[in-house]
Protein backbone atom coordinates (compact mmCIF):
# COMPACT_ATOMS: atom_id res chain seq x y z
CA HIS A 1 22.03 7.21 37.85
CA SER A 2 25.72 5.90 37.36
CA PHE A 3 26.23 4.49 33.80
CA PRO A 4 28.84 2.61 32.75
CA THR A 5 29.66 4.59 29.66
CA ARG A 6 33.17 2.96 28.52
CA ARG A 7 31.12 -0.68 27.40
CA SER A 8 31.71 -1.37 23.61
CA SER A 9 28.05 -1.76 23.69
CA ASP A 10 27.49 1.42 24.55
CA LEU A 11 29.64 2.96 21.94
CA GLY A 12 27.97 0.64 19.51
CA TRP A 13 24.59 1.91 20.46
CA ALA A 14 25.33 5.82 19.97
CA LEU A 15 26.86 4.77 16.43
CA VAL A 16 23.87 2.83 15.52
CA ILE A 17 21.61 5.86 17.01
CA GLY A 18 23.66 8.47 15.32
CA VAL A 19 23.20 7.05 11.79
CA ALA A 20 19.63 6.11 12.51
CA ALA A 21 18.74 9.80 13.30
CA ALA A 22 20.80 10.93 10.18
CA LEU A 23 18.94 8.72 7.68
CA VAL A 24 15.54 9.68 9.46
CA GLY A 25 16.35 13.05 9.75
CA SER A 26 17.56 13.53 6.17
CA ALA A 27 14.75 11.79 4.55
CA ILE A 28 12.28 14.29 6.58
CA ARG A 29 14.21 17.38 5.34
CA TRP A 30 14.53 15.90 1.65
CA GLY A 31 10.63 15.56 1.79
CA GLY A 32 10.41 19.10 3.37
CA ARG A 33 12.18 20.31 0.50
CA LEU A 34 10.13 18.53 -2.14
CA LEU A 35 6.95 19.52 -0.80
CA HIS A 36 7.89 23.31 -0.51
CA GLY A 37 8.67 23.41 -4.39
CA TYR A 38 4.72 22.68 -4.74
CA ALA A 39 3.59 24.47 -1.78
CA ASP A 40 5.42 27.73 -2.54
CA ARG A 41 3.65 27.88 -5.82
CA ARG A 42 0.11 26.73 -4.77
CA VAL A 43 -0.31 27.82 -1.03
CA LEU A 44 -4.14 27.69 -1.30
CA LEU A 45 -4.09 24.36 -2.53
CA ILE A 46 -1.46 22.38 -0.60
CA ALA A 47 -1.81 24.13 2.58
CA PRO A 48 -5.25 22.92 3.27
CA LEU A 49 -4.41 19.49 2.09
CA ALA A 50 -1.31 19.32 3.88
CA GLY A 51 -3.23 20.24 7.22
CA LEU A 52 -5.70 17.25 6.35
CA ALA A 53 -2.85 15.02 5.98
CA VAL A 54 -1.37 16.07 9.40
CA ALA A 55 -4.81 15.54 10.93
CA GLY A 56 -5.10 12.08 9.33
CA LEU A 57 -1.95 10.99 10.60
CA ALA A 58 -2.58 11.99 13.99
CA ILE A 59 -6.29 10.07 13.99
CA GLY A 60 -4.81 6.96 12.54
CA TYR A 61 -1.72 7.09 15.29
CA ALA A 62 -4.51 7.45 18.07
CA GLU A 63 -6.83 4.92 16.61
CA GLY A 64 -3.81 2.39 15.98
CA THR A 65 -2.22 3.02 19.48
CA GLY A 66 -5.04 4.39 21.85
CA LYS A 67 -2.57 7.00 22.63
CA PRO A 68 -3.31 10.88 22.18
CA SER A 69 -3.41 12.36 18.77
CA SER A 70 -1.69 15.12 20.46
CA ASP A 71 1.77 13.25 20.23
CA VAL A 72 1.50 13.60 16.55
CA LEU A 73 -0.63 16.71 16.09
CA PHE A 74 1.27 19.35 17.93
CA SER A 75 5.06 20.56 18.39
CA GLY A 76 6.10 17.74 21.15
CA GLN A 77 6.97 20.28 23.95
CA ALA A 78 4.26 19.44 26.03
CA ALA A 79 4.22 15.64 25.20
CA LEU A 80 7.77 15.08 25.68
CA PRO A 81 8.21 14.84 29.60
CA PRO A 82 5.00 12.26 29.75
CA LEU A 83 6.71 10.20 26.78
CA VAL A 84 9.75 9.87 29.16
CA GLN A 85 7.97 9.63 32.15
CA HIS A 86 5.48 6.98 30.91
CA ALA A 87 7.67 5.17 28.47
CA ALA A 88 6.78 1.77 29.84
CA SER A 89 3.24 2.30 28.71
CA TYR A 90 4.27 2.35 25.06
CA THR A 91 4.71 -0.64 22.99
CA VAL A 92 7.53 -1.03 20.40
CA GLY A 93 4.59 -0.88 17.83
CA ALA A 94 3.15 1.94 19.15
CA LEU A 95 6.56 4.10 19.20
CA LEU A 96 7.50 2.56 15.79
CA LEU A 97 4.01 3.91 14.65
CA LEU A 98 4.70 7.27 16.35
CA VAL A 99 7.99 7.52 14.55
CA ALA A 100 6.46 7.13 11.37
CA CYS A 101 3.50 9.51 11.69
CA LYS A 102 5.19 12.00 13.37
CA GLY A 103 8.28 11.94 11.09
CA LEU A 104 5.89 12.21 8.05
CA ALA A 105 3.86 15.03 9.81
CA TYR A 106 7.04 17.05 10.33
CA ALA A 107 8.05 16.61 6.71
CA ILE A 108 4.72 17.85 5.50
CA SER A 109 4.94 20.64 7.85
CA LEU A 110 8.42 21.50 6.83
CA GLY A 111 7.26 22.05 3.71
CA SER A 112 3.84 23.84 3.87
CA PHE A 113 3.74 25.38 7.43
CA ARG A 114 5.83 27.60 9.55
CA GLY A 115 6.96 27.27 13.12
CA GLY A 116 9.85 26.02 15.39
CA PRO A 117 11.81 22.96 14.48
CA THR A 118 13.42 22.42 17.62
CA PHE A 119 10.69 20.43 19.51
CA PRO A 120 9.41 18.07 16.82
CA ALA A 121 13.49 17.04 16.60
CA LEU A 122 13.50 16.64 20.07
CA PHE A 123 10.17 14.63 20.60
CA LEU A 124 11.13 12.39 17.74
CA GLY A 125 14.78 11.50 18.75
CA ALA A 126 13.30 10.86 22.20
CA ALA A 127 10.73 8.37 20.74
CA GLY A 128 13.14 6.65 18.42
CA GLY A 129 15.91 5.70 21.21
CA ILE A 130 12.92 4.88 23.48
CA ALA A 131 11.80 2.32 20.81
CA LEU A 132 15.60 0.99 20.23
CA SER A 133 15.84 0.57 24.28
CA HIS A 134 13.48 -2.39 23.74
CA LEU A 135 16.43 -4.09 22.56
CA PRO A 136 19.34 -5.83 24.86
CA GLY A 137 21.70 -3.67 26.02
CA LEU A 138 20.28 0.03 25.96
CA PRO A 139 18.53 1.69 29.13
CA MET A 140 15.26 3.83 28.25
CA VAL A 141 17.02 7.07 29.48
CA ALA A 142 20.32 6.28 27.67
CA GLY A 143 18.47 5.61 24.39
CA ALA A 144 16.26 9.04 24.76
CA ALA A 145 19.09 11.07 25.54
CA MET A 146 21.31 9.90 22.50
CA GLY A 147 17.87 10.30 20.50
CA ILE A 148 17.47 13.40 21.66
CA GLY A 149 21.10 14.85 20.85
CA ALA A 150 21.19 12.98 17.36
CA MET A 151 18.14 14.07 15.90
CA SER A 152 18.51 17.56 17.07
CA ALA A 153 22.16 17.78 15.54
CA VAL A 154 20.39 16.65 12.24
CA MET A 155 17.66 19.06 11.98
CA LEU A 156 19.16 21.87 13.88
CA THR A 157 22.82 21.57 12.73
CA LEU A 158 23.89 22.62 16.16
CA PRO A 159 26.08 20.06 17.34
CA LEU A 160 27.05 21.62 20.62
CA THR A 161 23.59 22.80 21.52
CA SER A 162 22.62 19.35 20.75
CA VAL A 163 25.05 17.73 23.33
CA LEU A 164 23.44 20.09 25.85
CA LEU A 165 19.81 19.67 25.06
CA PRO A 166 19.85 16.28 27.12
CA VAL A 167 21.45 17.37 29.79
CA VAL A 168 18.91 20.11 30.38
CA LEU A 169 15.79 17.91 29.46
CA LEU A 170 17.12 14.78 31.57
CA PRO A 171 19.08 16.63 34.75
CA SER A 172 19.22 13.58 36.75
CA ASP A 173 20.72 11.29 34.08
CA GLY A 174 22.11 13.93 31.02
CA LEU A 175 25.21 14.45 32.50
CA ALA A 176 26.59 10.99 33.06
CA LEU A 177 25.47 10.36 29.41
CA THR A 178 26.96 13.02 27.95
CA PRO A 179 30.07 10.94 26.71
CA LEU A 180 27.57 8.92 24.61
CA VAL A 181 25.49 12.03 23.53
CA ILE A 182 28.83 13.46 22.10
CA VAL A 183 29.63 10.23 20.02
CA ALA A 184 25.90 10.23 18.91
CA VAL A 185 26.14 13.81 17.94
CA VAL A 186 28.82 13.82 16.08
CA VAL A 187 28.08 10.75 14.20
CA ALA A 188 24.75 12.16 13.06
CA TYR A 189 26.03 15.51 12.28
CA VAL A 190 28.63 13.97 10.01
CA THR A 191 26.34 11.62 8.40
CA ALA A 192 23.80 13.96 7.47
CA ALA A 193 26.39 16.20 6.18
CA ARG A 194 27.25 13.75 3.92
CA LEU A 195 23.80 13.01 2.87
CA THR A 196 22.92 16.46 2.08
CA PRO A 197 23.46 18.30 -0.90
CA ARG A 198 26.11 21.16 -0.70
CA ASP A 199 23.56 23.71 -2.05
CA ALA A 200 20.72 22.50 0.21
CA THR A 201 19.45 25.02 2.81
CA PRO A 202 17.16 24.33 5.84
CA SER A 203 13.66 24.24 5.09
CA ALA A 204 10.67 26.12 6.66
CA SER A 205 10.02 25.01 10.11
CA PRO A 206 7.29 22.60 10.98
CA ALA A 207 3.88 23.92 12.94
CA GLN A 208 2.22 20.76 14.12
């Protein structure tokens, strides 16, 4: 596809997605660090409770939307391609509930379990971008690509890698959208850096 990446509306959406990803990602990391302070001292108590909380979020999401609980429960590696391919089957409400439940599960897992941080960030970014694409002027694939790049930049703090990820995951459109992804990634990275305390370090990674 060929996208007009020089429209002012496109740049505006890149700024919005970058700031939104920074706010959401910073909140997730803050929640993970907060919970980790308790979990580190009470592992036998907090870990089972955290697992129950994640399971409850997954069940609540599935009951509320009719979508699979695996959208929330697992990392998102397997669920990301179907999410993008079948984006039209997700309502705005379902996508917003997905972002909320997945974000909370991500924060809980950051503070309680260990695993890879990459795919939960990619999945959350794609879901948020697709949700915003229901507003005028933002194509779905552009929202997903910018969301993936921006959220990855916040959670992984690897801006160059975050620019390349949408190209790899969305090969038919990612290259054309690279200018917008770059803007979203830069805005997200800089905004998150401003929101993060200087002495804060990345928390343990999630294992949903």
